[in-house]
Every structure is written in structure tokens, then in C-alpha cells.
mmCIF file of C-alpha atoms and ligand atoms in Angstrom:
data_model
loop_
_atom_site.group_PDB
_atom_site.id
_atom_site.type_symbol
_atom_site.label_atom_id
_atom_site.label_comp_id
_atom_site.label_asym_id
_atom_site.label_seq_id
_atom_site.Cartn_x
_atom_site.Cartn_y
_atom_site.Cartn_z
ATOM 1 C CA ILE Y 23 83.506 37.648 22.062
ATOM 2 C CA ASP Y 24 86.024 36.957 24.760
ATOM 3 C CA LEU Y 25 83.881 36.188 27.795
ATOM 4 C CA GLU Y 26 86.856 36.363 30.123
ATOM 5 C CA LYS Y 27 87.545 39.935 29.041
ATOM 6 C CA LEU Y 28 83.894 40.945 29.203
ATOM 7 C CA LYS Y 29 83.836 39.814 32.771
ATOM 8 C CA TYR Y 30 86.654 42.239 33.515
ATOM 9 C CA VAL Y 31 85.084 45.091 31.592
ATOM 10 C CA ASP Y 32 82.048 44.485 33.709
ATOM 11 C CA SER Y 33 84.001 44.665 36.927
ATOM 12 C CA ILE Y 34 85.608 47.986 35.906
ATOM 13 C CA GLY Y 35 82.108 49.426 35.974
ATOM 14 C CA VAL Y 36 81.376 47.771 39.291
ATOM 15 C CA LEU Y 37 84.657 48.983 40.785
ATOM 16 C CA LEU Y 38 84.178 52.570 39.610
ATOM 17 C CA GLU Y 39 80.625 52.601 40.870
ATOM 18 C CA SER Y 40 81.624 51.363 44.299
ATOM 19 C CA LEU Y 41 84.582 53.775 44.440
ATOM 20 C CA SER Y 42 82.474 56.772 43.429
ATOM 21 C CA SER Y 43 80.165 56.184 46.356
ATOM 22 C CA LEU Y 44 83.017 56.537 48.891
ATOM 23 C CA PRO Y 45 83.398 59.992 50.465
ATOM 24 C CA GLN Y 46 87.218 59.928 50.293
ATOM 25 C CA VAL Y 47 87.275 59.188 46.552
ATOM 26 C CA ARG Y 48 87.017 61.942 43.905
ATOM 27 C CA ILE Y 49 86.861 61.138 40.211
ATOM 28 C CA ALA Y 50 86.457 64.118 37.894
ATOM 29 C CA ASP Y 51 85.733 62.109 34.745
ATOM 30 C CA PRO Y 52 84.628 58.517 35.403
ATOM 31 C CA ALA Y 53 84.110 57.807 31.697
ATOM 32 C CA SER Y 54 87.690 58.703 30.807
ATOM 33 C CA MET Y 55 89.010 56.702 33.746
ATOM 34 C CA ALA Y 56 86.940 53.688 32.692
ATOM 35 C CA ALA Y 57 88.239 54.014 29.123
ATOM 36 C CA LYS Y 58 91.856 53.994 30.320
ATOM 37 C CA MET Y 59 91.180 50.984 32.513
ATOM 38 C CA ARG Y 60 89.493 49.076 29.690
ATOM 39 C CA GLN Y 61 92.536 49.687 27.498
ATOM 40 C CA MET Y 62 94.842 48.525 30.277
ATOM 41 C CA VAL Y 63 92.813 45.438 31.120
ATOM 42 C CA ALA Y 64 92.709 44.412 27.470
ATOM 43 C CA ALA Y 65 96.513 44.754 27.150
ATOM 44 C CA GLY Y 66 97.180 42.921 30.412
ATOM 45 C CA ASN Y 67 100.055 42.681 32.815
ATOM 46 C CA LYS Y 68 102.837 42.327 30.242
ATOM 47 C CA LYS Y 69 102.156 45.877 29.044
ATOM 48 C CA LEU Y 70 101.975 47.330 32.532
ATOM 49 C CA LEU Y 71 104.422 49.535 34.400
ATOM 50 C CA VAL Y 72 103.911 51.227 37.767
ATOM 51 C CA ILE Y 73 105.641 54.509 38.578
ATOM 52 C CA SER Y 74 105.275 55.761 42.114
ATOM 53 C CA ASP Y 75 106.456 58.563 44.301
ATOM 54 C CA PHE Y 76 107.700 57.465 47.732
ATOM 55 C CA ASP Y 77 107.305 60.191 50.384
ATOM 56 C CA PHE Y 78 103.673 60.502 51.508
ATOM 57 C CA THR Y 79 102.596 58.215 48.626
ATOM 58 C CA LEU Y 80 104.051 54.767 49.375
ATOM 59 C CA SER Y 81 104.734 56.149 52.831
ATOM 60 C CA ARG Y 82 102.035 57.441 55.154
ATOM 61 C CA TYR Y 83 101.427 61.151 55.671
ATOM 62 C CA ALA Y 84 100.063 61.063 59.212
ATOM 63 C CA ASN Y 85 99.668 58.630 62.090
ATOM 64 C CA GLU Y 86 96.384 57.662 63.769
ATOM 65 C CA SER Y 87 96.404 60.848 65.873
ATOM 66 C CA GLY Y 88 96.900 63.027 62.823
ATOM 67 C CA GLU Y 89 100.550 63.911 63.481
ATOM 68 C CA ARG Y 90 102.632 64.286 60.350
ATOM 69 C CA LEU Y 91 105.145 61.482 59.785
ATOM 70 C CA SER Y 92 108.575 61.774 58.156
ATOM 71 C CA THR Y 93 109.793 62.047 54.611
ATOM 72 C CA THR Y 94 113.104 60.400 53.697
ATOM 73 C CA HIS Y 95 114.880 63.735 54.225
ATOM 74 C CA GLY Y 96 113.002 64.016 57.506
ATOM 75 C CA VAL Y 97 114.938 60.971 58.723
ATOM 76 C CA PHE Y 98 117.850 63.395 59.121
ATOM 77 C CA ASP Y 99 115.729 66.158 60.700
ATOM 78 C CA ASP Y 100 114.446 63.664 63.276
ATOM 79 C CA ASN Y 101 117.784 62.178 64.227
ATOM 80 C CA ALA Y 102 120.131 65.143 63.832
ATOM 81 C CA ALA Y 103 118.587 66.695 66.932
ATOM 82 C CA ARG Y 104 119.736 63.684 68.964
ATOM 83 C CA VAL Y 105 123.329 63.628 67.761
ATOM 84 C CA ASP Y 106 123.739 67.385 67.224
ATOM 85 C CA PRO Y 107 121.032 69.747 68.586
ATOM 86 C CA GLU Y 108 122.366 72.706 66.579
ATOM 87 C CA LEU Y 109 122.059 70.766 63.343
ATOM 88 C CA GLY Y 110 118.576 69.610 64.368
ATOM 89 C CA LYS Y 111 117.551 73.250 64.747
ATOM 90 C CA LYS Y 112 118.953 74.142 61.331
ATOM 91 C CA PHE Y 113 116.950 71.330 59.661
ATOM 92 C CA ASP Y 114 113.777 72.448 61.496
ATOM 93 C CA GLU Y 115 114.234 76.026 60.323
ATOM 94 C CA LEU Y 116 114.665 74.870 56.741
ATOM 95 C CA ARG Y 117 111.521 72.765 56.836
ATOM 96 C CA MET Y 118 109.418 75.498 58.460
ATOM 97 C CA LYS Y 119 110.576 77.995 55.845
ATOM 98 C CA TYR Y 120 110.277 75.892 52.691
ATOM 99 C CA TYR Y 121 107.481 73.356 53.238
ATOM 100 C CA PRO Y 122 104.748 76.049 53.051
ATOM 101 C CA ILE Y 123 106.305 77.388 49.844
ATOM 102 C CA GLU Y 124 106.270 73.911 48.245
ATOM 103 C CA PHE Y 125 102.505 73.605 48.750
ATOM 104 C CA ASP Y 126 101.498 77.285 48.370
ATOM 105 C CA PRO Y 127 98.630 77.290 45.809
ATOM 106 C CA LYS Y 128 99.236 80.982 45.070
ATOM 107 C CA LEU Y 129 102.763 80.493 43.717
ATOM 108 C CA THR Y 130 103.563 79.164 40.261
ATOM 109 C CA VAL Y 131 105.956 76.252 39.733
ATOM 110 C CA GLU Y 132 108.473 78.685 38.211
ATOM 111 C CA GLU Y 133 108.314 80.801 41.344
ATOM 112 C CA LYS Y 134 108.759 77.773 43.582
ATOM 113 C CA ILE Y 135 111.734 76.183 41.804
ATOM 114 C CA PRO Y 136 114.515 78.487 43.115
ATOM 115 C CA HIS Y 137 113.242 77.909 46.667
ATOM 116 C CA MET Y 138 113.207 74.137 46.198
ATOM 117 C CA GLU Y 139 116.763 74.214 44.820
ATOM 118 C CA ALA Y 140 117.836 76.213 47.866
ATOM 119 C CA TRP Y 141 116.069 73.816 50.275
ATOM 120 C CA TRP Y 142 117.496 70.624 48.775
ATOM 121 C CA GLY Y 143 120.924 72.208 48.245
ATOM 122 C CA THR Y 144 121.200 73.420 51.847
ATOM 123 C CA SER Y 145 119.822 70.217 53.315
ATOM 124 C CA HIS Y 146 122.185 68.032 51.261
ATOM 125 C CA GLY Y 147 125.065 70.339 52.233
ATOM 126 C CA TYR Y 148 124.320 69.731 55.924
ATOM 127 C CA ILE Y 149 124.181 65.967 55.414
ATOM 128 C CA VAL Y 150 127.522 65.918 53.596
ATOM 129 C CA GLN Y 151 129.197 68.291 56.103
ATOM 130 C CA SER Y 152 128.060 66.126 59.010
ATOM 131 C CA GLY Y 153 129.960 63.179 57.527
ATOM 132 C CA PHE Y 154 127.330 60.689 58.661
ATOM 133 C CA THR Y 155 128.406 57.112 57.986
ATOM 134 C CA ARG Y 156 126.311 54.446 56.287
ATOM 135 C CA ALA Y 157 125.920 52.657 59.631
ATOM 136 C CA MET Y 158 124.672 55.859 61.300
ATOM 137 C CA ILE Y 159 122.177 56.399 58.512
ATOM 138 C CA GLU Y 160 120.906 52.824 58.885
ATOM 139 C CA ASP Y 161 120.420 53.537 62.571
ATOM 140 C CA PHE Y 162 118.609 56.836 61.784
ATOM 141 C CA VAL Y 163 116.249 55.013 59.420
ATOM 142 C CA ARG Y 164 115.509 52.367 62.054
ATOM 143 C CA LYS Y 165 114.600 55.102 64.560
ATOM 144 C CA SER Y 166 112.712 57.276 62.082
ATOM 145 C CA ARG Y 167 109.042 58.080 61.694
ATOM 146 C CA VAL Y 168 108.804 56.813 58.119
ATOM 147 C CA VAL Y 169 105.842 54.437 57.934
ATOM 148 C CA LEU Y 170 104.466 52.567 54.920
ATOM 149 C CA ARG Y 171 100.872 53.249 53.937
ATOM 150 C CA ASP Y 172 98.643 50.336 55.023
ATOM 151 C CA GLY Y 173 98.768 47.716 52.301
ATOM 152 C CA ALA Y 174 101.836 49.193 50.584
ATOM 153 C CA SER Y 175 104.040 46.173 51.243
ATOM 154 C CA GLU Y 176 101.284 43.820 50.008
ATOM 155 C CA LEU Y 177 100.901 45.937 46.863
ATOM 156 C CA MET Y 178 104.658 45.804 46.229
ATOM 157 C CA GLN Y 179 104.582 42.051 46.788
ATOM 158 C CA SER Y 180 101.767 41.586 44.261
ATOM 159 C CA MET Y 181 103.736 43.566 41.691
ATOM 160 C CA GLU Y 182 106.842 41.490 42.332
ATOM 161 C CA ALA Y 183 104.831 38.260 42.141
ATOM 162 C CA VAL Y 184 103.599 38.971 38.614
ATOM 163 C CA GLY Y 185 106.807 40.724 37.498
ATOM 164 C CA THR Y 186 105.413 44.232 37.042
ATOM 165 C CA PRO Y 187 108.283 46.733 37.165
ATOM 166 C CA LEU Y 188 107.875 49.353 39.895
ATOM 167 C CA VAL Y 189 109.780 52.574 39.366
ATOM 168 C CA ILE Y 190 110.144 54.498 42.616
ATOM 169 C CA PHE Y 191 110.676 58.045 41.380
ATOM 170 C CA SER Y 192 111.542 60.125 44.399
ATOM 171 C CA ALA Y 193 112.766 63.638 45.113
ATOM 172 C CA GLY Y 194 113.642 62.200 48.519
ATOM 173 C CA ILE Y 195 116.765 60.156 49.191
ATOM 174 C CA GLY Y 196 117.007 56.835 47.344
ATOM 175 C CA ASN Y 197 119.476 55.169 49.714
ATOM 176 C CA VAL Y 198 117.171 55.934 52.626
ATOM 177 C CA ILE Y 199 114.285 54.238 50.786
ATOM 178 C CA GLU Y 200 116.516 51.241 50.004
ATOM 179 C CA ILE Y 201 117.615 50.899 53.630
ATOM 180 C CA PHE Y 202 114.024 51.371 54.801
ATOM 181 C CA LEU Y 203 112.657 48.659 52.468
ATOM 182 C CA ARG Y 204 115.431 46.286 53.479
ATOM 183 C CA GLN Y 205 114.588 46.833 57.143
ATOM 184 C CA LYS Y 206 110.814 46.458 56.600
ATOM 185 C CA LEU Y 207 110.602 43.782 53.922
ATOM 186 C CA GLY Y 208 113.900 41.964 54.396
ATOM 187 C CA SER Y 209 115.106 43.020 50.952
ATOM 188 C CA VAL Y 210 114.368 45.428 48.136
ATOM 189 C CA PRO Y 211 111.910 43.663 45.793
ATOM 190 C CA ARG Y 212 113.621 42.643 42.532
ATOM 191 C CA ASN Y 213 111.102 44.499 40.375
ATOM 192 C CA VAL Y 214 111.968 47.885 41.960
ATOM 193 C CA HIS Y 215 114.011 50.494 40.090
ATOM 194 C CA PHE Y 216 114.980 53.798 41.761
ATOM 195 C CA ILE Y 217 115.176 57.230 40.231
ATOM 196 C CA SER Y 218 116.180 59.437 43.130
ATOM 197 C CA ASN Y 219 118.848 61.448 44.906
ATOM 198 C CA MET Y 220 121.581 59.103 46.065
ATOM 199 C CA ILE Y 221 124.053 59.778 48.851
ATOM 200 C CA LEU Y 222 127.572 58.938 47.685
ATOM 201 C CA PHE Y 223 129.978 57.532 50.274
ATOM 202 C CA ASP Y 224 133.778 57.845 50.474
ATOM 203 C CA SER Y 225 136.191 54.993 51.203
ATOM 204 C CA ASN Y 226 135.508 55.373 54.950
ATOM 205 C CA ASP Y 227 131.783 54.933 54.297
ATOM 206 C CA LYS Y 228 131.083 58.591 55.113
ATOM 207 C CA ALA Y 229 128.529 60.625 53.165
ATOM 208 C CA CYS Y 230 130.597 62.815 50.840
ATOM 209 C CA ALA Y 231 128.295 64.009 48.033
ATOM 210 C CA PHE Y 232 124.930 63.590 46.322
ATOM 211 C CA SER Y 233 124.240 62.207 42.875
ATOM 212 C CA GLU Y 234 123.590 64.609 39.993
ATOM 213 C CA PRO Y 235 121.321 65.948 38.690
ATOM 214 C CA LEU Y 236 119.466 67.059 41.794
ATOM 215 C CA ILE Y 237 115.840 65.891 41.866
ATOM 216 C CA HIS Y 238 113.401 68.173 43.685
ATOM 217 C CA THR Y 239 109.589 68.225 43.697
ATOM 218 C CA PHE Y 240 109.228 70.193 40.486
ATOM 219 C CA CYS Y 241 111.781 68.546 38.205
ATOM 220 C CA LYS Y 242 110.436 64.977 38.233
ATOM 221 C CA ASN Y 243 110.333 64.946 34.440
ATOM 222 C CA SER Y 244 112.514 64.719 31.355
ATOM 223 C CA SER Y 245 115.224 66.951 32.805
ATOM 224 C CA VAL Y 246 116.355 64.317 35.308
ATOM 225 C CA ILE Y 247 115.756 61.051 33.492
ATOM 226 C CA GLN Y 248 118.326 61.417 30.707
ATOM 227 C CA LYS Y 249 120.632 58.973 32.447
ATOM 228 C CA GLU Y 250 117.736 56.515 32.831
ATOM 229 C CA ALA Y 251 117.333 56.165 29.055
ATOM 230 C CA SER Y 252 118.755 52.635 28.962
ATOM 231 C CA PHE Y 253 116.449 51.488 31.768
ATOM 232 C CA PHE Y 254 113.381 52.914 30.042
ATOM 233 C CA HIS Y 255 114.509 51.333 26.790
ATOM 234 C CA GLN Y 256 114.764 47.965 28.527
ATOM 235 C CA ILE Y 257 111.096 48.167 29.549
ATOM 236 C CA ALA Y 258 109.981 49.777 26.302
ATOM 237 C CA GLY Y 259 107.257 47.184 25.681
ATOM 238 C CA ARG Y 260 105.396 48.391 28.751
ATOM 239 C CA SER Y 261 103.331 51.247 27.466
ATOM 240 C CA ASN Y 262 100.510 51.321 30.019
ATOM 241 C CA VAL Y 263 101.322 53.158 33.218
ATOM 242 C CA ILE Y 264 99.775 53.339 36.646
ATOM 243 C CA LEU Y 265 101.221 56.470 38.240
ATOM 244 C CA MET Y 266 100.890 57.292 41.936
ATOM 245 C CA GLY Y 267 101.807 60.539 43.662
ATOM 246 C CA ASP Y 268 100.797 63.008 46.346
ATOM 247 C CA SER Y 269 102.090 66.216 44.828
ATOM 248 C CA MET Y 270 101.260 68.205 41.716
ATOM 249 C CA GLY Y 271 104.938 67.711 40.853
ATOM 250 C CA ASP Y 272 104.361 63.958 40.451
ATOM 251 C CA ILE Y 273 102.003 63.994 37.487
ATOM 252 C CA HIS Y 274 104.664 63.927 34.757
ATOM 253 C CA MET Y 275 106.778 61.099 36.168
ATOM 254 C CA ASP Y 276 105.887 59.008 33.098
ATOM 255 C CA VAL Y 277 107.759 61.203 30.596
ATOM 256 C CA GLY Y 278 110.586 58.681 30.144
ATOM 257 C CA VAL Y 279 108.249 55.925 29.000
ATOM 258 C CA GLU Y 280 108.408 55.058 25.287
ATOM 259 C CA LYS Y 281 104.717 54.604 24.920
ATOM 260 C CA ASP Y 282 101.479 54.940 23.110
ATOM 261 C CA GLY Y 283 99.325 53.622 25.955
ATOM 262 C CA PRO Y 284 97.433 55.447 28.679
ATOM 263 C CA THR Y 285 98.650 56.636 32.071
ATOM 264 C CA LEU Y 286 96.195 56.186 34.896
ATOM 265 C CA ARG Y 287 97.023 58.766 37.579
ATOM 266 C CA ILE Y 288 96.181 58.018 41.196
ATOM 267 C CA GLY Y 289 96.642 61.014 43.498
ATOM 268 C CA PHE Y 290 96.813 61.040 47.272
ATOM 269 C CA TYR Y 291 95.546 64.345 48.629
ATOM 270 C CA ASN Y 292 97.020 64.966 52.070
ATOM 271 C CA GLY Y 293 96.100 68.663 52.262
ATOM 272 C CA ASP Y 294 93.246 70.681 53.752
ATOM 273 C CA VAL Y 295 89.898 69.050 52.876
ATOM 274 C CA ASN Y 296 88.141 72.422 52.962
ATOM 275 C CA ASP Y 297 90.512 73.880 50.415
ATOM 276 C CA GLU Y 298 88.317 73.311 47.362
ATOM 277 C CA ALA Y 299 90.713 75.141 45.022
ATOM 278 C CA SER Y 300 93.563 72.727 45.773
ATOM 279 C CA LEU Y 301 91.249 69.739 45.556
ATOM 280 C CA ASP Y 302 89.978 70.899 42.157
ATOM 281 C CA HIS Y 303 93.579 71.237 41.051
ATOM 282 C CA TYR Y 304 94.276 67.627 42.036
ATOM 283 C CA MET Y 305 91.087 66.389 40.386
ATOM 284 C CA ALA Y 306 92.078 68.083 37.145
ATOM 285 C CA ALA Y 307 95.545 66.476 37.208
ATOM 286 C CA TYR Y 308 94.783 62.995 38.563
ATOM 287 C CA ASP Y 309 92.191 60.526 37.240
ATOM 288 C CA ILE Y 310 91.287 59.551 40.774
ATOM 289 C CA VAL Y 311 92.018 61.462 43.975
ATOM 290 C CA LEU Y 312 92.080 59.770 47.379
ATOM 291 C CA VAL Y 313 91.451 62.247 50.151
ATOM 292 C CA HIS Y 314 93.149 61.528 53.483
ATOM 293 C CA ASP Y 315 93.247 57.821 52.737
ATOM 294 C CA SER Y 316 96.010 56.097 54.692
ATOM 295 C CA THR Y 317 95.685 52.844 52.745
ATOM 296 C CA MET Y 318 96.706 51.337 49.414
ATOM 297 C CA ASN Y 319 93.360 49.561 49.030
ATOM 298 C CA VAL Y 320 92.216 51.478 45.959
ATOM 299 C CA PRO Y 321 95.511 51.147 44.034
ATOM 300 C CA GLN Y 322 95.517 47.433 44.962
ATOM 301 C CA ARG Y 323 92.033 46.922 43.485
ATOM 302 C CA ILE Y 324 93.005 48.780 40.332
ATOM 303 C CA PHE Y 325 96.268 46.849 40.029
ATOM 304 C CA ASP Y 326 94.495 43.506 40.553
ATOM 305 C CA LEU Y 327 91.985 44.296 37.829
ATOM 306 C CA VAL Y 328 94.552 45.487 35.317
ATOM 307 C CA SER Y 329 97.215 42.852 35.976
ATOM 308 C CA LYS Y 330 94.928 39.825 35.741
HETATM 309 N N1 MG7 C 406 111.736 67.448 51.761
HETATM 310 C C1 MG7 C 406 112.680 67.934 50.945
HETATM 311 N N2 MG7 C 406 113.762 68.339 51.663
HETATM 312 C C2 MG7 C 406 113.501 68.084 52.979
HETATM 313 C C3 MG7 C 406 114.247 68.255 54.190
HETATM 314 O O1 MG7 C 406 115.387 68.714 54.230
HETATM 315 N N3 MG7 C 406 113.598 67.855 55.329
HETATM 316 C C4 MG7 C 406 112.343 67.320 55.311
HETATM 317 N N4 MG7 C 406 111.786 66.970 56.452
HETATM 318 N N5 MG7 C 406 111.648 67.149 54.186
HETATM 319 C C5 MG7 C 406 112.213 67.528 53.021
HETATM 320 O O2 MG7 C 406 110.201 63.423 48.726
HETATM 321 C C6 MG7 C 406 110.211 64.746 48.540
HETATM 322 C C7 MG7 C 406 109.666 65.516 49.722
HETATM 323 O O3 MG7 C 406 110.665 65.675 50.724
HETATM 324 C C8 MG7 C 406 110.440 66.897 51.419
HETATM 325 C C9 MG7 C 406 114.975 68.903 51.111
HETATM 326 C C10 MG7 C 406 109.607 67.781 50.508
HETATM 327 O O4 MG7 C 406 108.433 68.211 51.181
HETATM 328 C C11 MG7 C 406 109.269 66.901 49.308
HETATM 329 O O5 MG7 C 406 107.923 66.918 48.920
HETATM 330 MG MG1 MG C 407 105.586 62.814 47.829
#
């Protein structure tokens, strides 16, 4: 009997017990979560891969006073109003029209998809038409209301320290995340790989197009990762996944992984706490749901256990 391992198996129980007693933690099936964690702990860090959403997952949903913060697209909404009030208004109208559709529990994914394509398409069209330069975008990011969740930079540092690949799979804008991480952390950690929408720049450093295929909330799956095949092949030995997201569209982000191991899904629920139907939905899709938690403390504990 490997005493070292037993010690860890023991602490999975202790961790789950202490988590279950917290009001902001919901676990639908503790036994299945414990089983996944035991498998992951036994396989260790060399088998581990983390796949995370960015907007409102690695980044914070609301500030201390409860005001909603920005997504990576929101960086443009926020700043457009300063440089071009008309454009600012157009972005606001888009967001007010489409955000409620994205999170409407009464619509199916199929019903939502055409609206999401229209939102992203129009928004990207505005960004390209405006001809913003790379330097302007860096300035927008600096002045934006994108904020990391408490403990997110420490969590990214621990992953980098032990060499765990972190795939940031985002329907936001990858360059904005890159610029943001460079501004906050000094550089993009070496273990980070992006799957996201990328702004393409012309020879004058002006935004001129977006990368294809378009990634919106409800296509974060096999349809957009074809061109990532070589990356996923490179990390093929890593068959155990910790997945983090805040949307129902995030739960299949592990489809590119060549794997036979488990995926432990950690969901951040930023919605209405009295909306039991939505919460049930999240609990059915995610192994553990963190309700209005502005920190990365729980993922950090889970990562520490599994990676050691
Ligand atoms: N999201 C998607 N689009 C926009 C936009 O034009 N403005 C703002 N403020 N937010 C947008 O990371 C994906 C998230 O980004 C948001 C086109 C969506 O709510 C989506 O969940
Ligand atoms: Mg998100």
C-alpha cells in the first residue's frame, strides 16, 4: 500500500466534506466527484491538463459593489464611447439585445445560435470598420474593467511552476486576453495555449479581420478545434482534465483531448441565486458549482491536490 497516495485519498474526502459545508458550493454527486479526483490524484500531474474559459471564469463577473465587469469584447464597448460616442451606443444596443438571449433558460441552444452569430458578426464588423490600431487596443485594455478573479494569477503561476498546460478556450478575443495578461503578469505564462477569436492586423497595425472559424458561446467544441489538432496531439499523454467555465456552453471544451481519463468540471454560477431551474441545470452539467464566488480558492485546492 502506497502510504503517500492513501494520504491524498484521505484528503480528497476531507476537502469534499469541507467544501460541501460551504453555502456557495453545490455538488450534485459527491461520490462521482470523489471518484474522478481519486483517479486524477493517482495519475498525477504529468497526466493533467487544465482547460479554462476566460470571460467571467478566469476574470471576475462583478466588483465589490455588485456591478458587472467587462468581458474581452466589452473592452471595446467601454472604450468606444470615449473615442466615438456613436459607436459606443451601437455596442451598448448590441449587448442589451443579445446578452439576455445568451442566458435565456427558455431558449434551446439551436434557437440561440443564429443570434450569437449575429452578435459576434456585427461586433467584429464594428471593430474592423473602426480600424483600431494595436496600440489603441493596448490602451483600451489598460483602461478597461476586466479584472482577474482573486487568486487567478496565483493559480496560473502554480500551473506554470509544475508545467501543467493551461488551454484558455475563449469565445472572447484572444489578443485582448494576451495583452491583458502581459499587462497584469508581465508576460503570458509559457504553459498557456489560446483557442480564441484573434484580431488580424494589416501592415499599418490596424485591425483588418478576425480569425476563422468564429468562436461564439455555443460552438466551443469539435467544430472549432480542427485546426488545433496538432496542439492536442502534442499533449496527447495528458488525459485527465480540469475544466472551468461559467456558461453552459463551456462544458464540452474538452472534446479535442485524446483521452480515456476523467474531466472534472468546475462551474462558476454568476446568475440569479433564486433561479433554481438554472442552478439545477448547472449542477447537472458541472461536478461542482461555485455560486457567486469571486475567488479561485476552490480550483486552487483541487489543483494542488491533483498535481502533487
Ligand atoms: N460577448 C460577446 N460579444 C460581446 C460584445 O460585443 N460585447 C460585450 N460586452 N460582450 C460580448 O467570452 C464570451 C462572452 O463575451 C460576451 C460579441 C458574451 O456574453 C460571451 O459569453
Ligand atoms: Mg465565460
